[in-house]
Coordinates of C-alpha atoms in Angstrom, one line a residue:
Chain A
X1 CA -63.1 57.7 36.2
X2 CA -61.9 57.1 32.6
X3 CA -58.3 57.8 33.8
X4 CA -58.7 55.1 36.5
X5 CA -60.0 52.7 33.9
X6 CA -63.4 52.3 35.4
X7 CA -66.0 52.1 32.6
X8 CA -69.6 50.9 32.6
X9 CA -69.2 48.1 30.0
X10 CA -66.2 46.7 31.8
X11 CA -68.0 46.9 35.1
X12 CA -71.1 45.2 33.8
X13 CA -69.0 42.5 32.2
X14 CA -67.2 41.8 35.5
X15 CA -70.4 41.8 37.5
X16 CA -72.0 39.3 35.1
X17 CA -68.9 37.2 35.1
X18 CA -68.8 37.1 38.8
X19 CA -72.5 36.2 39.1
X20 CA -72.1 33.4 36.6
X21 CA -69.2 32.1 38.6
X22 CA -71.3 32.3 41.7
X23 CA -74.2 30.5 40.2
X24 CA -72.1 27.7 38.7
X25 CA -70.1 27.2 41.8
X26 CA -73.3 27.2 43.9
X27 CA -74.9 24.6 41.9
X28 CA -71.8 22.5 41.2
X29 CA -69.8 22.8 44.3
X30 CA -71.3 24.3 47.4
X31 CA -74.6 22.5 47.5
X32 CA -73.4 19.0 46.7
X33 CA -70.2 19.3 48.8
X34 CA -71.9 20.8 51.8
X35 CA -74.7 18.1 51.5
X36 CA -72.1 15.4 51.4
X37 CA -70.2 16.9 54.3
X38 CA -73.5 17.1 56.3
X39 CA -74.4 13.5 55.4
X40 CA -71.0 12.3 56.5
X41 CA -71.1 14.0 59.9
X42 CA -74.7 12.7 60.3
X43 CA -73.4 9.2 59.5
X44 CA -70.5 9.4 61.9
X45 CA -72.8 10.7 64.6
X46 CA -75.2 7.8 64.0
X47 CA -72.3 5.4 64.0
X48 CA -71.0 6.6 67.3
X49 CA -74.4 6.5 68.8
X50 CA -75.1 3.0 67.6
X51 CA -71.7 1.9 68.9
X52 CA -72.5 3.4 72.3
X53 CA -75.9 1.7 72.2
X54 CA -74.2 -1.6 71.3
X55 CA -71.7 -1.2 74.1
X56 CA -74.5 -0.6 76.6
X57 CA -76.4 -3.5 75.2
X58 CA -73.4 -5.7 75.7
X59 CA -72.9 -4.6 79.2
X60 CA -76.5 -5.2 80.0
X61 CA -76.6 -8.7 78.4
X62 CA -73.4 -9.6 80.3
X63 CA -75.0 -8.5 83.5
X64 CA -78.1 -10.5 82.7
X65 CA -76.0 -13.6 81.9
X66 CA -74.1 -13.2 85.1
X67 CA -77.4 -13.0 87.0
X68 CA -78.7 -16.0 85.2
X69 CA -75.6 -18.0 86.0
X70 CA -75.8 -17.0 89.6
X71 CA -79.4 -18.1 89.7
X72 CA -78.6 -21.4 88.1
X73 CA -75.8 -22.0 90.5
X74 CA -78.0 -21.3 93.5
X75 CA -80.7 -23.5 92.1
X76 CA -78.2 -26.3 91.5
X77 CA -76.8 -25.9 95.0
X78 CA -80.4 -26.1 96.4
X79 CA -81.1 -29.2 94.3
X80 CA -77.9 -30.9 95.5
X81 CA -78.7 -30.0 99.1
X82 CA -82.2 -31.3 98.7
X83 CA -80.9 -34.5 97.1
X84 CA -78.5 -34.9 99.8
X85 CA -81.2 -34.5 102.4
X86 CA -83.4 -37.1 100.7
X87 CA -80.5 -39.5 100.5
X88 CA -79.8 -39.0 104.2
X89 CA -83.4 -39.6 105.1
X90 CA -83.5 -42.6 102.9
X91 CA -80.4 -44.0 104.4
X92 CA -81.7 -43.4 107.9
X93 CA -84.9 -45.2 107.0
X94 CA -83.2 -48.1 105.4
X95 CA -80.8 -48.4 108.4
X96 CA -83.7 -48.3 110.8
X97 CA -85.6 -50.9 108.8
X98 CA -82.5 -53.1 108.6
X99 CA -81.9 -52.8 112.3
X100 CA -85.5 -53.7 113.1
X101 CA -85.3 -56.6 110.7
X102 CA -82.1 -57.7 112.3
X103 CA -83.6 -57.4 115.8
X104 CA -86.8 -59.3 114.6
X105 CA -84.6 -62.0 113.1
X106 CA -82.6 -62.3 116.2
X107 CA -85.7 -62.5 118.4
X108 CA -87.1 -65.1 116.1
X109 CA -83.9 -67.0 116.2
X110 CA -83.7 -66.8 120.0
X111 CA -87.3 -68.0 120.3
X112 CA -86.5 -70.8 117.9
X113 CA -83.5 -71.8 119.9
X114 CA -85.5 -71.6 123.1
X115 CA -88.1 -73.8 121.6
X116 CA -85.5 -76.2 120.3
X117 CA -83.9 -76.3 123.6
X118 CA -87.2 -76.8 125.5
X119 CA -88.0 -79.6 123.1
X120 CA -84.5 -81.0 123.5
X121 CA -84.6 -80.8 127.2
X122 CA -88.1 -82.4 127.2
X123 CA -86.8 -85.2 125.0
X124 CA -83.7 -85.5 127.2
X125 CA -85.8 -85.6 130.4
X126 CA -88.1 -88.2 128.9
X127 CA -85.1 -90.2 127.8
X128 CA -83.3 -89.6 131.0
X129 CA -86.3 -90.5 133.1
X130 CA -86.7 -93.7 131.1
X131 CA -83.0 -94.4 131.4
X132 CA -83.0 -93.6 135.1
X133 CA -86.0 -95.8 135.7
X134 CA -84.5 -98.6 133.7
X135 CA -81.1 -98.1 135.3
X136 CA -82.6 -97.8 138.8
X137 CA -84.7 -101.0 138.1
X138 CA -81.6 -102.7 137.3
X139 CA -79.6 -101.4 140.2
X140 CA -82.1 -101.4 142.9
X141 CA -84.5 -104.2 141.8
X142 CA -85.0 -105.7 145.0
X143 CA -84.1 -103.2 147.5
X144 CA -86.9 -100.9 146.9
X145 CA -90.5 -101.5 147.6
X146 CA -93.1 -100.0 145.7
X147 CA -93.4 -97.0 147.9
X148 CA -89.7 -96.0 147.8
X149 CA -89.7 -96.5 144.1
X150 CA -92.4 -93.9 143.6
X151 CA -90.6 -91.3 145.8
X152 CA -87.4 -91.6 144.0
X153 CA -89.0 -91.0 140.7
X154 CA -90.9 -88.0 141.9
X155 CA -87.7 -86.6 143.3
X156 CA -85.9 -87.1 140.0
X157 CA -88.7 -85.4 138.1
X158 CA -88.6 -82.5 140.5
X159 CA -85.0 -82.1 139.8
X160 CA -85.4 -82.3 136.1
X161 CA -88.1 -79.6 136.0
X162 CA -85.9 -77.4 138.1
X163 CA -83.2 -78.0 135.6
X164 CA -85.7 -77.1 132.8
X165 CA -86.7 -74.0 134.6
X166 CA -83.1 -72.8 134.9
Chain W
X1 CA -24.7 25.3 58.3
X2 CA -21.4 23.7 57.1
X3 CA -22.8 20.2 57.5
X4 CA -25.9 21.3 55.7
X5 CA -23.8 22.5 52.8
X6 CA -21.7 19.4 52.6
X7 CA -24.7 17.6 51.1
X8 CA -23.8 17.7 47.4
X9 CA -27.4 18.4 46.2
X10 CA -27.9 21.3 48.6
X11 CA -24.5 22.7 47.6
X12 CA -25.3 22.4 43.9
X13 CA -28.6 24.2 44.4
X14 CA -27.0 27.0 46.5
X15 CA -24.2 27.4 43.9
X16 CA -26.7 27.6 40.9
X17 CA -28.9 30.1 42.7
X18 CA -25.9 32.1 43.7
X19 CA -24.5 32.2 40.2
X20 CA -27.9 33.1 38.8
X21 CA -28.3 35.9 41.3
X22 CA -24.9 37.3 40.4
X23 CA -25.6 37.1 36.7
X24 CA -28.9 38.8 37.3
X25 CA -27.3 41.5 39.4
X26 CA -24.7 42.2 36.7
X27 CA -27.1 41.9 33.8
X28 CA -30.0 43.9 35.1
X29 CA -30.5 47.6 35.3
X30 CA -28.7 47.7 38.7
X31 CA -25.6 46.2 37.2
X32 CA -25.9 48.4 34.2
X33 CA -25.7 51.6 36.3
X34 CA -23.1 50.2 38.7
X35 CA -20.7 48.3 36.4
X36 CA -22.0 49.1 32.9
X37 CA -22.9 45.5 32.3
X38 CA -26.5 45.5 31.1
X39 CA -26.6 42.4 29.0
X40 CA -30.0 41.2 30.4
X41 CA -31.5 44.6 30.7
X42 CA -34.9 45.4 29.2
X43 CA -36.9 48.6 29.5
X44 CA -39.5 48.9 32.3
X45 CA -42.8 47.6 30.9
X46 CA -45.3 50.2 30.1
X47 CA -47.5 50.7 33.1
X48 CA -51.0 52.1 32.9
X49 CA -54.0 52.1 35.1
X50 CA -56.8 51.2 32.6
X51 CA -56.5 47.7 31.3
X52 CA -55.4 47.4 27.7
X53 CA -57.7 46.5 24.8
X54 CA -57.1 43.0 23.4
X55 CA -58.2 44.1 20.0
X56 CA -57.8 47.4 18.3
X57 CA -61.5 47.4 17.3
X58 CA -64.3 47.5 19.8
X59 CA -66.2 44.2 20.2
X60 CA -69.5 46.0 20.3
X61 CA -69.8 49.6 19.1
X62 CA -72.6 51.7 20.4
X63 CA -73.0 55.3 19.5
X64 CA -70.2 57.4 17.9
X65 CA -66.6 56.0 17.8
X66 CA -64.7 56.2 21.0
X67 CA -67.9 56.5 23.1
X68 CA -70.0 53.6 24.6
X69 CA -67.9 51.0 22.8
X70 CA -67.3 47.7 24.4
X71 CA -63.7 46.6 24.2
X72 CA -62.6 43.2 25.4
X73 CA -59.6 43.9 27.7
X74 CA -56.8 41.7 28.8
X75 CA -58.0 41.8 32.5
X76 CA -61.5 40.5 31.3
X77 CA -59.7 37.6 29.7
X78 CA -57.9 36.9 32.9
X79 CA -61.2 37.0 34.8
X80 CA -62.6 34.5 32.4
X81 CA -59.5 32.2 32.7
X82 CA -59.9 32.4 36.5
X83 CA -63.6 31.5 36.2
X84 CA -62.7 28.6 33.9
X85 CA -60.1 27.3 36.3
X86 CA -62.6 27.4 39.2
X87 CA -65.4 25.8 37.2
X88 CA -63.1 23.0 36.0
X89 CA -62.1 22.2 39.5
X90 CA -65.8 22.2 40.5
X91 CA -66.6 19.9 37.6
X92 CA -63.7 17.5 38.6
X93 CA -64.8 17.4 42.2
X94 CA -68.5 17.1 41.3
X95 CA -67.9 14.2 38.9
X96 CA -66.4 11.9 41.5
X97 CA -68.1 13.2 44.6
X98 CA -68.3 10.5 47.2
X99 CA -69.0 10.1 50.9
X100 CA -65.5 8.8 51.3
X101 CA -63.5 11.8 49.9
X102 CA -60.6 11.3 47.6
X103 CA -57.9 13.5 46.0
X104 CA -59.2 16.9 45.0
X105 CA -62.3 16.5 47.1
X106 CA -60.2 16.4 50.2
X107 CA -58.6 19.8 49.3
X108 CA -62.0 21.3 48.6
X109 CA -63.4 20.0 51.8
X110 CA -60.5 21.2 53.8
X111 CA -61.1 24.7 52.5
X112 CA -64.8 24.5 52.9
X113 CA -64.5 23.1 56.4
X114 CA -62.2 25.9 57.5
X115 CA -64.4 28.6 56.0
X116 CA -67.6 27.2 57.2
X117 CA -66.2 26.9 60.7
X118 CA -65.0 30.5 60.5
X119 CA -68.3 31.8 59.0
X120 CA -70.4 29.9 61.5
X121 CA -68.3 31.1 64.4
X122 CA -68.8 34.7 63.3
X123 CA -72.4 34.7 62.1
X124 CA -73.9 31.7 64.0
X125 CA -74.9 28.4 62.4
X126 CA -78.1 29.5 60.6
X127 CA -76.9 32.9 59.3
X128 CA -73.5 31.3 58.5
X129 CA -75.1 28.9 56.1
X130 CA -76.8 31.8 54.3
X131 CA -73.6 34.0 54.0
X132 CA -71.2 31.1 53.2
X133 CA -71.7 30.8 49.4
X134 CA -71.0 34.5 48.7
X135 CA -68.1 34.7 51.2
X136 CA -66.4 31.7 49.8
X137 CA -67.0 32.7 46.2
X138 CA -65.4 36.0 46.8
X139 CA -62.4 34.3 48.5
X140 CA -62.0 31.7 45.8
X141 CA -62.3 34.1 42.9
X142 CA -59.9 36.7 44.3
X143 CA -57.3 34.3 45.5
X144 CA -57.3 32.3 42.2
X145 CA -57.2 35.5 40.1
X146 CA -54.3 36.9 42.2
X147 CA -52.3 33.7 42.1
X148 CA -52.9 33.2 38.4
X149 CA -51.8 36.8 37.9
X150 CA -48.2 36.1 38.8
X151 CA -47.8 33.2 36.4
X152 CA -45.3 33.7 33.6
X153 CA -47.0 35.0 30.5
X154 CA -49.2 37.4 32.4
X155 CA -48.1 40.9 31.3
X156 CA -45.2 39.6 29.1
X157 CA -46.8 37.9 26.1
X158 CA -49.1 39.9 23.9
X159 CA -49.6 41.7 20.7
X160 CA -47.6 44.7 19.5
X161 CA -49.6 47.9 19.3
X162 CA -47.8 49.7 16.5
X163 CA -46.4 53.2 17.0
X164 CA -48.4 54.6 14.1
X165 CA -51.6 53.5 15.8
X166 CA -50.6 54.9 19.2
X167 CA -49.6 58.2 17.7
X168 CA -52.8 58.4 15.7
X169 CA -54.9 57.7 18.8
X170 CA -53.0 60.3 20.8
X171 CA -53.4 62.9 18.1
X172 CA -57.1 62.1 17.8
X173 CA -57.7 62.4 21.5
X174 CA -55.9 65.7 22.0
X175 CA -57.6 67.2 18.9
X176 CA -61.0 66.2 20.1
X177 CA -60.4 67.6 23.6
X178 CA -59.0 70.8 22.1
X179 CA -62.0 71.3 19.9
X180 CA -64.3 70.9 22.8
X181 CA -62.3 73.6 24.6
X182 CA -62.2 75.8 21.5
X183 CA -58.4 76.0 21.3
X184 CA -56.7 77.2 18.2
X185 CA -55.1 74.8 15.8
X186 CA -51.6 76.1 16.7
X187 CA -52.2 75.4 20.4
X188 CA -53.4 71.9 19.7
X189 CA -50.5 71.2 17.5
X190 CA -48.2 72.3 20.2
X191 CA -49.9 70.1 22.8
X192 CA -49.6 67.2 20.5
X193 CA -45.9 67.7 20.0
X194 CA -45.3 67.9 23.7
X195 CA -47.3 64.8 24.3
X196 CA -45.4 62.9 21.6
X197 CA -42.1 63.9 23.1
X198 CA -43.3 62.5 26.4
X199 CA -44.7 59.3 25.0
X200 CA -42.2 56.5 25.3
X201 CA -42.2 53.6 22.8
X202 CA -40.2 50.4 22.8
X203 CA -38.1 48.9 20.0
X204 CA -38.7 45.3 19.0
X205 CA -36.9 42.9 16.7
X206 CA -38.9 40.3 14.9
X207 CA -39.7 38.5 11.8
X208 CA -43.1 37.7 10.2
X209 CA -45.8 38.0 12.8
X210 CA -43.6 37.4 15.8
X211 CA -42.0 40.4 17.5
X212 CA -39.8 40.1 20.5
X213 CA -37.6 42.3 22.7
X214 CA -33.9 41.2 22.5
X215 CA -32.0 41.0 25.7
X216 CA -29.9 44.0 26.6
X217 CA -32.1 46.5 24.8
X218 CA -32.7 48.7 27.7
X219 CA -31.4 51.8 26.0
X220 CA -33.5 51.2 22.9
X221 CA -36.4 53.2 24.2
X222 CA -37.4 56.1 22.1
X223 CA -40.1 58.7 22.3
X224 CA -43.0 58.9 19.8
X225 CA -41.5 62.1 18.5
X226 CA -38.1 60.5 17.8
X227 CA -39.9 57.7 16.1
X228 CA -41.7 60.0 13.7
X229 CA -38.4 61.7 12.9
X230 CA -36.6 58.4 12.2
X231 CA -39.5 57.2 10.2
X232 CA -39.3 60.3 8.1
X233 CA -35.6 59.8 7.4
X234 CA -36.1 56.0 6.8
X235 CA -33.7 55.1 9.7
X236 CA -35.9 52.3 11.2
X237 CA -34.0 49.5 9.4
X238 CA -36.9 47.0 9.7
X239 CA -37.2 47.3 13.4
X240 CA -40.6 47.5 15.0
X241 CA -41.6 50.2 17.3
X242 CA -44.7 50.2 19.5
X243 CA -46.0 49.0 22.9
X244 CA -46.8 45.6 24.2
X245 CA -50.4 44.8 24.8
X246 CA -50.3 41.7 27.0
X247 CA -53.0 39.1 26.4
X248 CA -53.4 38.5 30.1
X249 CA -53.3 41.0 33.0
X250 CA -54.1 40.0 36.5
X251 CA -57.8 40.5 36.9
X252 CA -57.7 42.7 40.0
X253 CA -55.2 45.2 38.6
X254 CA -58.2 46.5 36.6
X255 CA -60.4 48.6 38.9
X256 CA -63.6 47.2 37.3
X257 CA -63.0 43.8 38.8
X258 CA -62.6 44.8 42.5
X259 CA -65.4 47.4 42.1
X260 CA -67.8 44.8 40.7
X261 CA -67.1 42.4 43.6
X262 CA -67.5 45.2 46.1
X263 CA -70.8 46.3 44.5
X264 CA -72.1 42.7 44.6
X265 CA -70.9 42.3 48.2
X266 CA -72.4 45.5 49.4
X267 CA -75.6 44.9 47.5
X268 CA -76.0 41.5 49.2
X269 CA -75.2 43.1 52.6
X270 CA -78.0 45.7 52.2
X271 CA -80.3 42.9 50.8
X272 CA -79.7 40.7 53.9
X273 CA -80.1 43.7 56.2
X274 CA -83.4 44.6 54.7
X275 CA -84.6 41.0 54.7
X276 CA -83.6 40.6 58.4
X277 CA -85.0 43.9 59.8
X278 CA -87.6 44.9 57.2
X279 CA -87.3 47.8 54.8
X280 CA -88.1 50.5 57.4
X281 CA -86.3 48.7 60.2
X282 CA -83.1 48.7 58.2
X283 CA -83.7 52.2 56.8
X284 CA -84.0 53.6 60.3
X285 CA -80.3 53.0 60.6
X286 CA -79.6 55.7 58.1
X287 CA -82.5 58.1 58.5
X288 CA -82.8 58.2 62.2
X289 CA -85.1 61.2 62.9
X290 CA -87.7 59.4 65.1
X291 CA -86.7 61.0 68.4
X292 CA -86.1 64.4 66.7
X293 CA -89.7 64.3 65.4
X294 CA -90.9 63.4 68.9
X295 CA -89.5 66.7 70.1
X296 CA -86.4 65.6 71.8
X297 CA -83.6 68.0 70.9
X298 CA -80.9 65.4 71.4
X299 CA -82.4 63.4 68.5
X300 CA -80.2 65.5 66.3
X301 CA -77.3 63.3 67.4
X302 CA -79.2 60.2 66.2
X303 CA -79.9 61.9 62.9
X304 CA -76.3 62.8 62.5
X305 CA -75.1 59.2 63.4
X306 CA -77.6 57.9 60.8
X307 CA -76.0 60.1 58.1
X308 CA -72.6 58.9 59.1
X309 CA -73.8 55.4 58.8
X310 CA -74.9 56.1 55.2
X311 CA -71.6 57.7 54.4
X312 CA -69.6 54.8 55.9
X313 CA -71.6 52.4 53.7
X314 CA -70.4 54.3 50.7
X315 CA -66.9 54.5 52.1
X316 CA -66.8 50.7 52.5
X317 CA -67.4 50.3 48.8
X318 CA -64.5 52.5 48.0
X319 CA -62.2 51.0 50.6
X320 CA -63.1 47.5 49.4
X321 CA -62.2 48.4 45.8
X322 CA -59.0 50.3 46.4
X323 CA -57.6 48.0 49.0
X324 CA -57.7 45.1 46.7
X325 CA -56.8 47.0 43.6
X326 CA -54.0 48.9 45.3
X327 CA -52.3 45.8 46.8
X328 CA -52.4 43.8 43.6
X329 CA -51.5 46.6 41.3
X330 CA -48.6 47.6 43.5
X331 CA -47.5 44.0 43.6
X332 CA -47.4 43.9 39.8
X333 CA -45.4 47.1 39.7
X334 CA -43.1 45.7 42.3
X335 CA -42.5 42.6 40.2
X336 CA -41.9 44.6 37.1
X337 CA -39.5 46.9 38.9
X338 CA -37.5 44.0 40.5
X339 CA -37.4 42.2 37.1
X340 CA -36.0 45.4 35.7
X341 CA -33.4 45.8 38.5
X342 CA -32.3 42.2 39.1
X343 CA -33.6 39.8 36.5
X344 CA -33.6 36.0 36.9
X345 CA -33.7 34.9 40.6
X346 CA -33.6 38.4 42.2
X347 CA -37.4 38.5 41.8
X348 CA -38.1 35.1 43.4
X349 CA -38.6 36.4 47.0
X350 CA -41.2 38.9 45.7
X351 CA -43.2 36.1 44.1
X352 CA -43.5 34.6 47.6
X353 CA -44.6 38.0 48.9
X354 CA -47.2 38.3 46.1
X355 CA -48.5 34.8 46.9
X356 CA -49.0 35.9 50.5
X357 CA -50.5 39.3 49.6
X358 CA -52.8 37.7 47.1
X359 CA -54.1 35.3 49.7
X360 CA -54.4 37.8 52.5
X361 CA -56.3 40.3 50.3
X362 CA -58.8 37.6 49.2
X363 CA -59.2 36.6 52.9
X364 CA -59.7 40.2 54.0
X365 CA -62.3 40.9 51.3
X366 CA -64.3 37.8 52.2
X367 CA -64.1 38.3 55.9
X368 CA -65.1 42.0 55.7
X369 CA -68.1 41.0 53.6
X370 CA -69.0 38.5 56.3
X371 CA -68.6 41.0 59.1
X372 CA -70.6 43.7 57.3
X373 CA -73.3 41.2 56.6
X374 CA -73.4 40.2 60.3
X375 CA -73.5 43.8 61.4
X376 CA -76.3 44.6 58.9
X377 CA -78.5 41.7 60.0
X378 CA -77.9 42.3 63.8
X379 CA -81.1 43.5 65.5
X380 CA -80.4 47.0 66.9
X381 CA -82.1 48.5 69.9
X382 CA -84.3 51.3 68.8
X383 CA -82.3 54.4 69.9
X384 CA -84.2 54.8 73.2
X385 CA -81.9 54.8 76.1

């Protein structure tokens, strides 16, 4: 052993030296560096997970928004359709009303005209009868007796009422 | 190739390296023996297995001189330098540790990440975390020590152990041994003379407290016996004779260092095994006589296998130690030999080789520790088939 250079003091010194090195490196290097490496991988894992979560969140919110937009569009279309229906109905009503009014107005106007005409015809007849009587008096003053006179008038009246009736 | 060489920078580098290689070839021991041009030659450095003492006197002296004394050796110093380097790196990283890594922290994290992945893939996530600190400490310590060990200054700068001291020590050692074995004084004297004739010393120039080996002094190697003769005649002419004791020697070229790591590794392996399986559960691996006691004759096989397990546990300790020591020590010797044969750039490829070997050995040591730990903590079936 002595020839190989192995001796107890040397061996013990080397063992102590190595143990000191081990202890110092353990406290100074292994523990903190391993801790920081673990922390980092933890952080990276968390980051990746949260990014994945955010991505999913974004997809979901986009879908939601799309759905809402679709809903809104459908609702809008329904509203427009309803409004159009109402307008149609309103127009129809107004038209009917207007038509009725027009018809009423026309009937009233026609009745007025009829009345006016009747009045005018009556007036005309009166006037004509008067004129005819006076004219006839003048024309046939002597030729006619009382009897003939009366027939003539009646006849004329008959004709005028037929005229009126027409 | 020709186009590559037409780049002036590349050409210059190739030329310089080529010239240096030629100069080294001519100047080294190889050139000396081939062409007789040894202008860069130096003697092969003194190689010995035990690490050299940094100071002549023991640091702590227990008991009689020469026994139980604690010397600080150059490989211990290298160990401490290694530890200092690692702790400095740890401090630098610790001081500016942040969730967003920067600079040195990146490097440390790359190494940790790779090792943690490896350890967890072998041992599983939970056990891996338990084994990781020891495994990586073994790796970091060995690889740093090995790589520091091939820096310039290791093994080449040191103090000069004087010839007088070396001769005195040798004489003392042989005398003590001879007295123990009750040899006569004449026999002891004869043994001392033979030893001194074998003991080679190196000749240094120098002034004041600085000694150095001048270039081309390859032939100026003398034995301790010649030295004593020259000293007696007063022929030394102010030159210094002795051996270099380097201040630093690669930590793992001293058997104490690999052995201590192997002891710690195996101790922890046994500890983890006992913790995982219980004292008796783990012990059954080695003393497996359960089925023999129950009257089954084939239980003898289990008992034998248990014994083998115990032996292999011890063999692991030895293979751990000598694999690392052998590789690094051989590497040092290789570098010394190549430096002797082809100085300057001839040695460069072998530095690359040593970097590789230093890394591989550290990796093997750490991985084997891990594998042994995994095997020790694995739950075995209880021998019943």
